[in-house]
CSV table of C-alpha atoms and ligand atoms in Angstrom, one decimal:
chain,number,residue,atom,x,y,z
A,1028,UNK,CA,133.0,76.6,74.7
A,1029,UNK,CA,130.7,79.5,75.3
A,1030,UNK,CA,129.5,81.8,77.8
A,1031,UNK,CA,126.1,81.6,77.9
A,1032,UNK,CA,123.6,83.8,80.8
A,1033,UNK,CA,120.3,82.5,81.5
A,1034,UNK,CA,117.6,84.9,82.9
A,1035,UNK,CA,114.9,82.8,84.2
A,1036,UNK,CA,112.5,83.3,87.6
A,1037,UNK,CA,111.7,79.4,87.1
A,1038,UNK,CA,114.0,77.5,89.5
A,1039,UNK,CA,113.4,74.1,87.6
A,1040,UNK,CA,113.7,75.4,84.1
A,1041,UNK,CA,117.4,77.3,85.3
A,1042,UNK,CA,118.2,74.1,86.1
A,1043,UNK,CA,117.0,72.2,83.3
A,1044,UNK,CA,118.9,74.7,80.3
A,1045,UNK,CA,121.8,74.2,82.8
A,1046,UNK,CA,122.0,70.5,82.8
A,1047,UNK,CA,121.4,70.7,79.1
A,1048,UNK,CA,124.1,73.1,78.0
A,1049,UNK,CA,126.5,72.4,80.4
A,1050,UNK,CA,126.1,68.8,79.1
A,1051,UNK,CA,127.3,70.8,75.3
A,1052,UNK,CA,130.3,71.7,76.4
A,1053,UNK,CA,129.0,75.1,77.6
A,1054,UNK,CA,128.8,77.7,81.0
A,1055,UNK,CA,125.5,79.0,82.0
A,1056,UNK,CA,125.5,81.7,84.8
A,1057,UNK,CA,121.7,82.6,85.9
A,1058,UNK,CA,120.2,85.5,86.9
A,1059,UNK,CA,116.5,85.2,88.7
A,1060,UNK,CA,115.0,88.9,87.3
A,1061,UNK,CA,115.7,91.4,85.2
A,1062,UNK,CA,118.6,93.6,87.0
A,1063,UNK,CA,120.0,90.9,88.7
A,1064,UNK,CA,120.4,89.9,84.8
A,1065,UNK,CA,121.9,93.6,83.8
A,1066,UNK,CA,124.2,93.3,86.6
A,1067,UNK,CA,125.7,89.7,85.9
A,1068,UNK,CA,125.6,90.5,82.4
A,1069,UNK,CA,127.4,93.7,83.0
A,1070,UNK,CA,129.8,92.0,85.3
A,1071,UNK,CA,130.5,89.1,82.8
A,1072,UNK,CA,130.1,90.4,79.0
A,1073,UNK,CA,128.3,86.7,78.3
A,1074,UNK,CA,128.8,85.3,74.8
A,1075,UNK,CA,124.7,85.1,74.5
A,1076,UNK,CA,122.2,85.7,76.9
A,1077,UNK,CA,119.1,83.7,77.0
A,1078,UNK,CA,115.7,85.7,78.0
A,1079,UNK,CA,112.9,84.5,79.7
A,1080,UNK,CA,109.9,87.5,79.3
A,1081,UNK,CA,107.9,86.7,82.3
A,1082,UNK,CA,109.9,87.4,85.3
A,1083,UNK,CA,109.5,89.9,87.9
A,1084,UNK,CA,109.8,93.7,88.4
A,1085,UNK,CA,111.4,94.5,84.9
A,1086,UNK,CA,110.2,91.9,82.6
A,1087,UNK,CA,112.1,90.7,79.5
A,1088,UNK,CA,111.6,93.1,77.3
A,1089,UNK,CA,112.7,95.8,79.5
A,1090,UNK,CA,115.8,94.2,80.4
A,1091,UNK,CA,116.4,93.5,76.4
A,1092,UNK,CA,115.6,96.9,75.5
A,1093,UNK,CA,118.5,98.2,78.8
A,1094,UNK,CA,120.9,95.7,77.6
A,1095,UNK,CA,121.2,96.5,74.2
A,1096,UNK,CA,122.1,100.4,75.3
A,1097,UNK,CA,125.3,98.9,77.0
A,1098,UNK,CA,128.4,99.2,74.7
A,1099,UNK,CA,130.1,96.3,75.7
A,1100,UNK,CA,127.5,93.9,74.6
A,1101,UNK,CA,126.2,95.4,71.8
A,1102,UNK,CA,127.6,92.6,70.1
A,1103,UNK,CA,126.1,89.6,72.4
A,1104,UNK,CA,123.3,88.2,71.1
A,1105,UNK,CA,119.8,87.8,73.2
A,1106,UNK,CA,117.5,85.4,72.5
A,1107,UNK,CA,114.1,85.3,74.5
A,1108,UNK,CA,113.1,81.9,75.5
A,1109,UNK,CA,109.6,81.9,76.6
A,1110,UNK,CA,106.4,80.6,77.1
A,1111,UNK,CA,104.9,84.0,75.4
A,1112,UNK,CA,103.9,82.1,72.2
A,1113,UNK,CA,100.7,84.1,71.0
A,1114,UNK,CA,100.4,85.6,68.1
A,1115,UNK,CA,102.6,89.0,67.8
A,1116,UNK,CA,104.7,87.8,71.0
A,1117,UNK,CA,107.5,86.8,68.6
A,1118,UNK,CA,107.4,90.6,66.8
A,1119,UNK,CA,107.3,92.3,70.5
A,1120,UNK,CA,110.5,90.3,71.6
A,1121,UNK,CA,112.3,91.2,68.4
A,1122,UNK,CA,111.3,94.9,68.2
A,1123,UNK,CA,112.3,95.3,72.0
A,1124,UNK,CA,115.7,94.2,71.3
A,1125,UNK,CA,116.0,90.5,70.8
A,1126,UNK,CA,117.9,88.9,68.2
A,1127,UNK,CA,116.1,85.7,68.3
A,1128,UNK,CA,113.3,83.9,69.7
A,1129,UNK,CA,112.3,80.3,70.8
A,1130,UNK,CA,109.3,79.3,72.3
A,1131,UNK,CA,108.6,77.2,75.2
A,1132,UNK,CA,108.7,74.6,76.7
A,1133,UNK,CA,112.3,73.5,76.0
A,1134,UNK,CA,112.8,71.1,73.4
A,1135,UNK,CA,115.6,69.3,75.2
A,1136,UNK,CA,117.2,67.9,72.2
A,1137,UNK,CA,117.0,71.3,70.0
A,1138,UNK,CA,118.1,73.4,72.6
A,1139,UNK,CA,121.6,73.2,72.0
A,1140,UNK,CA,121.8,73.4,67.7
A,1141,UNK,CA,119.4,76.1,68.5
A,1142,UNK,CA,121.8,78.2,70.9
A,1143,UNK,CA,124.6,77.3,68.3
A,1144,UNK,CA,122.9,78.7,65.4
A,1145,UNK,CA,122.8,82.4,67.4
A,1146,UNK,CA,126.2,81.7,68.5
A,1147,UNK,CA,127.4,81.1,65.1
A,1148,UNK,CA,125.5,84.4,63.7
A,1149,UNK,CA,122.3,83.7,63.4
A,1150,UNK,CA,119.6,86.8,63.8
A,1151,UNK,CA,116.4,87.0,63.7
A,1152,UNK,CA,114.2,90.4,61.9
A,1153,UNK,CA,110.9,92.1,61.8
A,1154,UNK,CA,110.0,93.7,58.4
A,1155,UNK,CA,110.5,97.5,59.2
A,1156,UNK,CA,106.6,98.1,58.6
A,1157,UNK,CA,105.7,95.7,61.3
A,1158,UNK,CA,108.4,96.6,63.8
A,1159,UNK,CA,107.0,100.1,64.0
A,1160,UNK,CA,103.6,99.0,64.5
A,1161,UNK,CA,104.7,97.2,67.3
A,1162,UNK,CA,107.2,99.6,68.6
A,1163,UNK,CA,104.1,102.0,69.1
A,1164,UNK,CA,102.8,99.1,71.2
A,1165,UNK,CA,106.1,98.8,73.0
A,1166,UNK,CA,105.9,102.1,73.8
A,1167,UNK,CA,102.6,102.3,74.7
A,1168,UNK,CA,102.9,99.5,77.2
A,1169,UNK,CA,106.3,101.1,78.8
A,1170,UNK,CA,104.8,104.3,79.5
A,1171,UNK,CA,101.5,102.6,80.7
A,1172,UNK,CA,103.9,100.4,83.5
A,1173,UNK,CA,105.4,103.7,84.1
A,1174,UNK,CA,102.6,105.5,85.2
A,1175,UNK,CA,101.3,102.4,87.5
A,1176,UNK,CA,104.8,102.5,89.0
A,1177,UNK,CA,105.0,106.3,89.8
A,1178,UNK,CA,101.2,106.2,91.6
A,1179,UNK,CA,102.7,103.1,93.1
A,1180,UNK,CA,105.4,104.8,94.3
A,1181,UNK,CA,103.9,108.1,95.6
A,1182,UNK,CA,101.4,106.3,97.4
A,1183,UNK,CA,104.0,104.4,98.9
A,1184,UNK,CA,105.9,107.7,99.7
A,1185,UNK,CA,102.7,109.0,101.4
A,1186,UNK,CA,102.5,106.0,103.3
A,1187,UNK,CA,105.9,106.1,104.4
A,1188,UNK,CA,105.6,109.8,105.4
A,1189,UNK,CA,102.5,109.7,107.2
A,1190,UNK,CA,104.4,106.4,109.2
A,1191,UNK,CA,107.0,108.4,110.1
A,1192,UNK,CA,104.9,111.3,111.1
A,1193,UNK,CA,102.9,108.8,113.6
A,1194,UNK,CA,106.9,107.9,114.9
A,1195,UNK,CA,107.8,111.0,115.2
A,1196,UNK,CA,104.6,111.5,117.7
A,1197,UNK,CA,104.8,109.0,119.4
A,1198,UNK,CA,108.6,109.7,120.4
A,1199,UNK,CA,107.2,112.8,121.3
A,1200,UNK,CA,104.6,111.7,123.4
A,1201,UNK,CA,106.7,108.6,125.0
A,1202,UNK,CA,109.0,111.1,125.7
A,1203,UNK,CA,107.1,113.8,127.8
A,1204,UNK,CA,104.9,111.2,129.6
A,1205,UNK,CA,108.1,109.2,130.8
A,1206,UNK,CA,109.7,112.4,131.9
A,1207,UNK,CA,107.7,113.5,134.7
A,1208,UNK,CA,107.9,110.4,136.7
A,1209,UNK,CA,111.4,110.0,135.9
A,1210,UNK,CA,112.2,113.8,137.2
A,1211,UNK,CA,109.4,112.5,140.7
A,1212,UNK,CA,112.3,109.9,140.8
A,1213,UNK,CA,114.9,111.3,140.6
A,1214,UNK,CA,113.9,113.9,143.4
A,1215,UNK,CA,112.7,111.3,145.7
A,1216,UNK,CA,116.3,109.4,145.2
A,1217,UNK,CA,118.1,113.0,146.0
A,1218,UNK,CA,116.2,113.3,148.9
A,1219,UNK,CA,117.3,110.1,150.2
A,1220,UNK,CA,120.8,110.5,149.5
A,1221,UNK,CA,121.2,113.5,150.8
A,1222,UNK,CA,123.2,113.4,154.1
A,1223,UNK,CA,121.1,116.4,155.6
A,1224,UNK,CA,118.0,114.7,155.3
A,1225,UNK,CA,118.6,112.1,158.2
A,1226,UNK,CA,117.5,108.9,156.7
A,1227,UNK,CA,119.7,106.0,158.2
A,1228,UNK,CA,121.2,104.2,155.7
A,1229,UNK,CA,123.5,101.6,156.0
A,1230,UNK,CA,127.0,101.5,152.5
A,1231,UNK,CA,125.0,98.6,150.8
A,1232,UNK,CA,122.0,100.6,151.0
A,1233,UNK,CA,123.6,103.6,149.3
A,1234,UNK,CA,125.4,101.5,146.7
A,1235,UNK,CA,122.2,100.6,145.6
A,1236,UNK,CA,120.9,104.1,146.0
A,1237,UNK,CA,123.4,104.9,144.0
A,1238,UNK,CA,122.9,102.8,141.3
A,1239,UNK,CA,119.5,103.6,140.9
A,1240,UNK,CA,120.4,106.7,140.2
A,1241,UNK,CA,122.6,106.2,137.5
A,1242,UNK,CA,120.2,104.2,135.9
A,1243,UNK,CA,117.6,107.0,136.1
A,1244,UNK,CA,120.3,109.6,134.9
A,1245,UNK,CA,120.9,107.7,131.8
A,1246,UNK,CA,116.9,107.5,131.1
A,1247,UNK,CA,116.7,111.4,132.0
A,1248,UNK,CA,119.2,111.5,129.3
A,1249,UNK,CA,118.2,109.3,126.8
A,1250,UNK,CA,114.5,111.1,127.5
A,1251,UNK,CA,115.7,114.6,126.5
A,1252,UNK,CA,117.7,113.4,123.4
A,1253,UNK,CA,114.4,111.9,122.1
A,1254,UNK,CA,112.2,115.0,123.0
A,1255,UNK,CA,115.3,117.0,121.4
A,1256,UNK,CA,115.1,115.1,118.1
A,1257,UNK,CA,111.6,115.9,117.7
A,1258,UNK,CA,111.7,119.6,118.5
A,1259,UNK,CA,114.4,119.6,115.8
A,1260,UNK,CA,112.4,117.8,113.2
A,1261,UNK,CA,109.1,120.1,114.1
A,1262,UNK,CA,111.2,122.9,113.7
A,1263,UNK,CA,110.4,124.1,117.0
A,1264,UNK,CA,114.1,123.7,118.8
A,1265,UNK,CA,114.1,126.8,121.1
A,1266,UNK,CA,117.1,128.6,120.9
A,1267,UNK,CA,118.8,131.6,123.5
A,1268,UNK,CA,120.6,133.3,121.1
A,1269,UNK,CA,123.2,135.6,121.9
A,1270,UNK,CA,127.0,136.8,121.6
A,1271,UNK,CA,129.0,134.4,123.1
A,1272,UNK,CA,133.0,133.7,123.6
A,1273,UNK,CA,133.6,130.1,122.1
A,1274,UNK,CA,136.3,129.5,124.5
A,1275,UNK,CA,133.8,129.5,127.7
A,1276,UNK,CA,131.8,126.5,125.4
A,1277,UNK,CA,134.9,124.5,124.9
A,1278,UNK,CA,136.3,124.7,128.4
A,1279,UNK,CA,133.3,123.7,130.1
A,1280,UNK,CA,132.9,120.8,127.5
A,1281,UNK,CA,136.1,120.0,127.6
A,1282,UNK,CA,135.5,120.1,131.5
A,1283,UNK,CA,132.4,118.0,131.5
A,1284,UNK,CA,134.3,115.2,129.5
A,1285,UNK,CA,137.7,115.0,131.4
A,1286,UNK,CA,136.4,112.3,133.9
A,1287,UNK,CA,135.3,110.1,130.7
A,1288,UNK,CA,138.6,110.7,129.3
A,1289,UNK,CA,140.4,109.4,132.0
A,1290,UNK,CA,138.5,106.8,132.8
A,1291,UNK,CA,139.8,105.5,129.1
A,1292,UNK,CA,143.7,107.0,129.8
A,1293,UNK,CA,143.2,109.4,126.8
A,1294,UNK,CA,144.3,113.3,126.3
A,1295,UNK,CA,141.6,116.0,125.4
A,1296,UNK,CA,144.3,118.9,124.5
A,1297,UNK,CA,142.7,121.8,123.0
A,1298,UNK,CA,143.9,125.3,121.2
A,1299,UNK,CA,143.7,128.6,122.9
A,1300,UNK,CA,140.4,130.1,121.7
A,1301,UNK,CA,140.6,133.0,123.5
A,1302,UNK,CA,141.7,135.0,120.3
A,1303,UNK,CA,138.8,134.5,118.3
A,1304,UNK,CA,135.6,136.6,117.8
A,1305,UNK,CA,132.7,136.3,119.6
A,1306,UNK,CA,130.3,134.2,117.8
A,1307,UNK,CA,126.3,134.0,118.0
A,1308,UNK,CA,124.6,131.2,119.8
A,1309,UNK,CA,122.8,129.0,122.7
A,1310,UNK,CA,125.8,128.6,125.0
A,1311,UNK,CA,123.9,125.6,126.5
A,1312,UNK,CA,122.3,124.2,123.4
A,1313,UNK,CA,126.4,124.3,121.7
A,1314,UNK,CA,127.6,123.0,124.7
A,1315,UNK,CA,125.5,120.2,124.1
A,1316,UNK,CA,127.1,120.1,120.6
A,1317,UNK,CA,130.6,119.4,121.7
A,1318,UNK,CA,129.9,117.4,124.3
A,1319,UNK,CA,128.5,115.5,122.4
A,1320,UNK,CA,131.4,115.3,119.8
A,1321,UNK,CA,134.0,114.8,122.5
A,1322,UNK,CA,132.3,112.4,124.1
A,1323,UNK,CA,131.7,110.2,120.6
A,1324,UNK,CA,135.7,110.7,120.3
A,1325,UNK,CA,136.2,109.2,123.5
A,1326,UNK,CA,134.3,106.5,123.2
A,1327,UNK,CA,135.2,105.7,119.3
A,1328,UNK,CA,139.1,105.8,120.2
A,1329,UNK,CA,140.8,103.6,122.0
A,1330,UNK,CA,142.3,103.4,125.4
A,1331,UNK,CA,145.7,106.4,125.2
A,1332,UNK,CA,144.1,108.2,122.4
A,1333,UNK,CA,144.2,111.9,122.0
A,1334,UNK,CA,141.0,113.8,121.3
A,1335,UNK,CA,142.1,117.1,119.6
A,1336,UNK,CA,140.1,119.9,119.3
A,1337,UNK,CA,141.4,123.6,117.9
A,1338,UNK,CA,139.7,126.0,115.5
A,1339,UNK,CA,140.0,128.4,112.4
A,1340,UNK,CA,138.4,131.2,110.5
A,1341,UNK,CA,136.5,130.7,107.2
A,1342,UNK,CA,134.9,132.8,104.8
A,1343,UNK,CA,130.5,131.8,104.4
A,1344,UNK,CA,131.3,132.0,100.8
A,1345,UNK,CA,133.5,128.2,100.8
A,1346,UNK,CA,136.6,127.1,101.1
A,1347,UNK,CA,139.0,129.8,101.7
A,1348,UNK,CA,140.7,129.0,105.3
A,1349,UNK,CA,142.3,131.5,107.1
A,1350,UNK,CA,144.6,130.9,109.7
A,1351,UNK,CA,144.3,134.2,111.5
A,1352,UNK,CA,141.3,135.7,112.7
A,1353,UNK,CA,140.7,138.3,109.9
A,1354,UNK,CA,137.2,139.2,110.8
A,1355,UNK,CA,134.6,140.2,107.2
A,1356,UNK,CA,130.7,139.9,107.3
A,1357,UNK,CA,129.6,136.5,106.6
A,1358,UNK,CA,132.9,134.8,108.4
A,1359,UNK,CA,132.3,131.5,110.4
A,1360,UNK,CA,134.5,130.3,113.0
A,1361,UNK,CA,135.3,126.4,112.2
A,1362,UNK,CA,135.6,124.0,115.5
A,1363,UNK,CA,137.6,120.5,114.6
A,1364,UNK,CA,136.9,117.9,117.2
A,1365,UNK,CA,139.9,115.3,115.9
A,1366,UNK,CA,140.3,112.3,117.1
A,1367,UNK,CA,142.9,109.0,116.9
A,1368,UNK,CA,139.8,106.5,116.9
A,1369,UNK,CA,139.0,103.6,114.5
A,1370,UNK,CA,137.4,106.4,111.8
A,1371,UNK,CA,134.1,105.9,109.9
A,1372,UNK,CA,133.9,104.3,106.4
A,1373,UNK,CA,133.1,107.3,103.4
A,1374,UNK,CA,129.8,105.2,102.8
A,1375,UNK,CA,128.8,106.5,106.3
A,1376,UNK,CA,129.8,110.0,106.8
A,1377,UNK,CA,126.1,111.0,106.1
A,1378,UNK,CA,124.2,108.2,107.1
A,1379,UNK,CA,125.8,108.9,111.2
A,1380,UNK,CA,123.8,111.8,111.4
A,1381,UNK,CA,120.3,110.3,110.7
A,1382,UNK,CA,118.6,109.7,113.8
A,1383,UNK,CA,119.2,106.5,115.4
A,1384,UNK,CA,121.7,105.3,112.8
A,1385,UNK,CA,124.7,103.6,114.4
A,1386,UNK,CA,127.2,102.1,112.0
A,1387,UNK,CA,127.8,99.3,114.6
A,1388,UNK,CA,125.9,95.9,115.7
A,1389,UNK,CA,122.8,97.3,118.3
A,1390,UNK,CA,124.5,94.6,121.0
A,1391,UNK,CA,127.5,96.8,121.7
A,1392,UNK,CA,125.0,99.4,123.1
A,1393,UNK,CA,126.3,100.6,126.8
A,1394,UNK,CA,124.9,102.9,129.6
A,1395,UNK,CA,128.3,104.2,129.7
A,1396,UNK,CA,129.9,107.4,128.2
A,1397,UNK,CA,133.0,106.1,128.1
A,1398,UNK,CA,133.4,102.3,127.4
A,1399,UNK,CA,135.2,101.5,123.9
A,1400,UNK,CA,132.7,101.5,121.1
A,1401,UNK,CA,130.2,101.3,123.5
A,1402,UNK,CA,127.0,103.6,121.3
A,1403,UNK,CA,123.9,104.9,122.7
A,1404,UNK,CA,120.9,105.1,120.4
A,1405,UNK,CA,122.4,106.9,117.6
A,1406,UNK,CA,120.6,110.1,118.3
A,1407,UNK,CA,124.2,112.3,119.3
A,1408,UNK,CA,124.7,113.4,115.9
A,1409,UNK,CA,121.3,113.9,114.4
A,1410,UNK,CA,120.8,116.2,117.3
A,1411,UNK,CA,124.4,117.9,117.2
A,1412,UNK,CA,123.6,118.7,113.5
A,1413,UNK,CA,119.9,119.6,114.1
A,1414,UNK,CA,121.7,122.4,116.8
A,1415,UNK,CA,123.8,123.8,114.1
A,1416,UNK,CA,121.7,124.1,111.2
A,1417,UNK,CA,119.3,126.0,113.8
A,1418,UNK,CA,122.2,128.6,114.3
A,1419,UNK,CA,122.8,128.7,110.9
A,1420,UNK,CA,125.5,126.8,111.1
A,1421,UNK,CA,126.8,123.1,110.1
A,1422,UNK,CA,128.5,119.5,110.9
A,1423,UNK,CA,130.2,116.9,109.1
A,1424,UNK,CA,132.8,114.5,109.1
A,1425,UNK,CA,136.2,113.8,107.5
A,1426,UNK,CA,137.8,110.4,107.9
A,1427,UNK,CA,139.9,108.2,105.6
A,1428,UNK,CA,137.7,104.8,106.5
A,1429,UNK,CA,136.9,102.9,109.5
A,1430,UNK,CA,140.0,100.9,110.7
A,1431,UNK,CA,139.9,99.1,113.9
A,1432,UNK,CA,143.5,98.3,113.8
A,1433,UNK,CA,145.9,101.2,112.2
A,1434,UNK,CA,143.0,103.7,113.4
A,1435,UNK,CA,143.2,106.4,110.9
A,1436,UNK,CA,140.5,108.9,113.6
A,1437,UNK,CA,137.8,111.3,112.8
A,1438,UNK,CA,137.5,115.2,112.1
A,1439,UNK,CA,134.0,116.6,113.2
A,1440,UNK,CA,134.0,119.9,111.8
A,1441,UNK,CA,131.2,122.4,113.3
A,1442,UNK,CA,131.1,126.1,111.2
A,1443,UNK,CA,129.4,128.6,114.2
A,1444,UNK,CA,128.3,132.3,112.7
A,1445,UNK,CA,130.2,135.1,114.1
A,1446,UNK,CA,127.9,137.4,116.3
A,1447,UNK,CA,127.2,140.5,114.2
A,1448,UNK,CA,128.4,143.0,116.6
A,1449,UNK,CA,132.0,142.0,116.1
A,1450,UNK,CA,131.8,142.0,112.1
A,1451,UNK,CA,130.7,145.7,112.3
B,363,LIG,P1,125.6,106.9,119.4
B,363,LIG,O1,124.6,107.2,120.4
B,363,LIG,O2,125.4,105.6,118.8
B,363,LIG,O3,127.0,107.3,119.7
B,363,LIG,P2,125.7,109.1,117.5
B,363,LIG,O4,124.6,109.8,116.7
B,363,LIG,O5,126.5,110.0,118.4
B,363,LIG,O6,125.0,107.9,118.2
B,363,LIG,O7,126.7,108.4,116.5
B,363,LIG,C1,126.2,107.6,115.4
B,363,LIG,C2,127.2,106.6,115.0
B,363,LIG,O8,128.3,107.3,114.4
B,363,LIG,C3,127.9,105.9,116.1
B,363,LIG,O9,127.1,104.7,116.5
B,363,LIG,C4,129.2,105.5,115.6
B,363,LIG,O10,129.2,104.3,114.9
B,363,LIG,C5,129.6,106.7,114.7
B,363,LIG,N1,130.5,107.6,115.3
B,363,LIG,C6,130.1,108.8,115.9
B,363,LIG,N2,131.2,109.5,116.3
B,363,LIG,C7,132.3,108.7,115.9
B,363,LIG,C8,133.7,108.9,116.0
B,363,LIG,N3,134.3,110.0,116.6
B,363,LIG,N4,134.5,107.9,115.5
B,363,LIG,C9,134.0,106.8,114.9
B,363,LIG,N5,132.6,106.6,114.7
B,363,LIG,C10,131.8,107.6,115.2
């Protein structure tokens, strides 16, 4: 028979049109609100849609008035079936769209001759003076919902700012208070472990030793990526600027890494770097940057991957890409960290560089640099990016989709201004 969509908050009323229709000969799909109702409706093309007013966030008339823009069912017929049965309510339901009207409560055995009528053509009209009358009202009461909405919403954005100002400080301050008694510990565990000093301590002893201070090397680390975000987001990132040779940055990087890389049997092979301009940055703060990169490569791909990284020239202007160093003002040199790993879905190639968003479940989290998909706290990226706009510079990723299996890898692309001196 027919396809019929019921838009009702009201669990026993869904029910109750259901059982009665279905019992007709027809299908009722639901919807519990008003763009849950667009959506399904949208999804569906229904041969009539049944409207209850009262339901929340958009109320019936609103979702009338949106479903009657949509092409495709310009031609399905909406009838609101409601408990709004003052006088005028009938008028308001027409004027905002509806091409019939039946009051509640449900007249179990009318129901279905009255859903046949509107099936079989039946509409329902307001004389043309009246509908403009209430049309005014209509659009009185739309802009009046508007207006509560938007100070709803900017005081909700206030709220939500001044939250994430409080975060922000308290990272701040977590951070530098946890610092200095890490840095008293770490001394005092340097100190003991040093051969020279003449403590006596037995292999177990120095196992543990040892232990401890990996532990206090990750929180070091994890300590200075948190105070790092914040600079970043104050503004206040300190950065040595000055010419340096690219190829220094990636060797040591590259350097740094190795152990990580071959802990996990993979290659880090990069280009010879050597032939391009000096470019004009924090050699400590871009380290950071691609170690950061290479490290996310290593631990993203899996064990006998390759982690590739080589570079090219490209105009500030866009997209022309040069494949020999022809040095103009305003030229970048463009770094591609590549990598064989499992990739990143389109859907998050922005959201990875929010801080502490990780695309992954939170119980894969490792100590680690190297283990397989093993994430810290999703502060790598934010920061890497944070480092580059400082310089002027950018990041972002290219990948064809997350893939655990066929592993289509990542490109991080990293654009680095040239230092001036050489452009002259
Ligand atoms: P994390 O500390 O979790 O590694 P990052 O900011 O470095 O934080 O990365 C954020 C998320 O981006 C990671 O959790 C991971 O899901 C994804 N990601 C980063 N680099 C890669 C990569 N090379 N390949 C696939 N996914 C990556």
């Amino acid at each position: 028979m027919s396809k019929i969509l019921y838009v009702e908050d009201n669990l026993a009323n869904r029910l109750l049109v259901k059982r009665i229709l279905e019992a007709a000969g027809h299908t009722v799909l639901e919807a519990v609100d008003g763009l849950e109702g667009i959506r399904v409706a949208q999804e569906t093309i229904p041969d009539l849609i049944l409207m209850d007013i009262n339901i929340p966030g958009m109320d019936g008339y609103e979702a009338t008035t949106k479903l009657k823009g949509i092409p495709e069912l310009k031609n399905t017929p909406i009838i609101a079936l409601t408990a709004k049965v003052m006088a005028g309510d009938r008028e308001m339901a027409l004027t905002a769209g509806c091409d019939g009207y039946i009051p509640k409560p449900i007249d179990v055995d009318m129901l279905p001759s009255q859903v046949d009528e509107f099936l079989g053509g039946k509409r329902e009209e307001v004389p043309a003076a009246q509908e403009r009358v209430y049309l005014r009202q209509y659009s009185q009461q739309l802009v009046d919902r508007l207006e509560n909405k938007i100070a709803e919403l900017t005081r909700a954005n206030a709220e939500l700012q001044r939250m994430d100002e409080l975060k922000s400080r308290f990272i701040s301050i977590a951070a530098h208070e946890l610092r200095t008694p890490i840095t008293v510990m770490q001394g005092y565990l340097t100190i003991l472990l040093d051969p020279s000093s003449g403590f006596l301590l037995d292999d177990k002893l120095i196992e543990i030793l040892k232990g401890m201070e990996k532990g206090i090397d990750r929180l070091h680390r994890i300590m200075n990526d948190m105070l790092d975000v914040t600079k970043i987001e104050g503004g206040t990132l300190d950065l040595h600027l000055g010419p340096l040779a690219i190829k220094d940055v990636i060797s040591r990087a590259i350097q740094e890494q190795q152990p990580f890389a071959q802990q996990r049997h993979q290659q880090i092979i990069a280009d010879d770097f050597s032939g391009y301009p000096l470019v004009y940055g924090d050699s400590e703060r871009m380290l950071q940057v691609f170690c950061n990169l290479i490290n996310n490569g290593i631990k993203y791909t899996p064990d006998g991957g390759t982690i590739r990284i080589y570079g090219r020239m490209i105009r500030a202007d866009g997209d022309l890409r040069m494949t020999r160093p022809i040095v103009s003002q305003g030229d970048m040199l463009e770094v591609i960290v590549e990598d064989t790993g499992i990739g990143i879905d389109p859907d998050d190639q922005e959201r990875i560089f929010l801080r502490f968003y990780e695309v992954k479940d939170p119980s894969l989290h490792s100590t680690s640099q190297s283990r397989y998909l093993g994430g810290g706290i999703g502060l790598g990226l934010a920061i890497a990016r944070g480092i580059m706009e400082a310089h002027g510079g950018q990041v972002w990723v290219e990948s064809e989709g997350c893939d655990h299996e066929r592993c289509p890898g990542s490109k991080f692309h990293v654009t680095i201004p040239l230092a001036t001196s050489v452009t002259d």
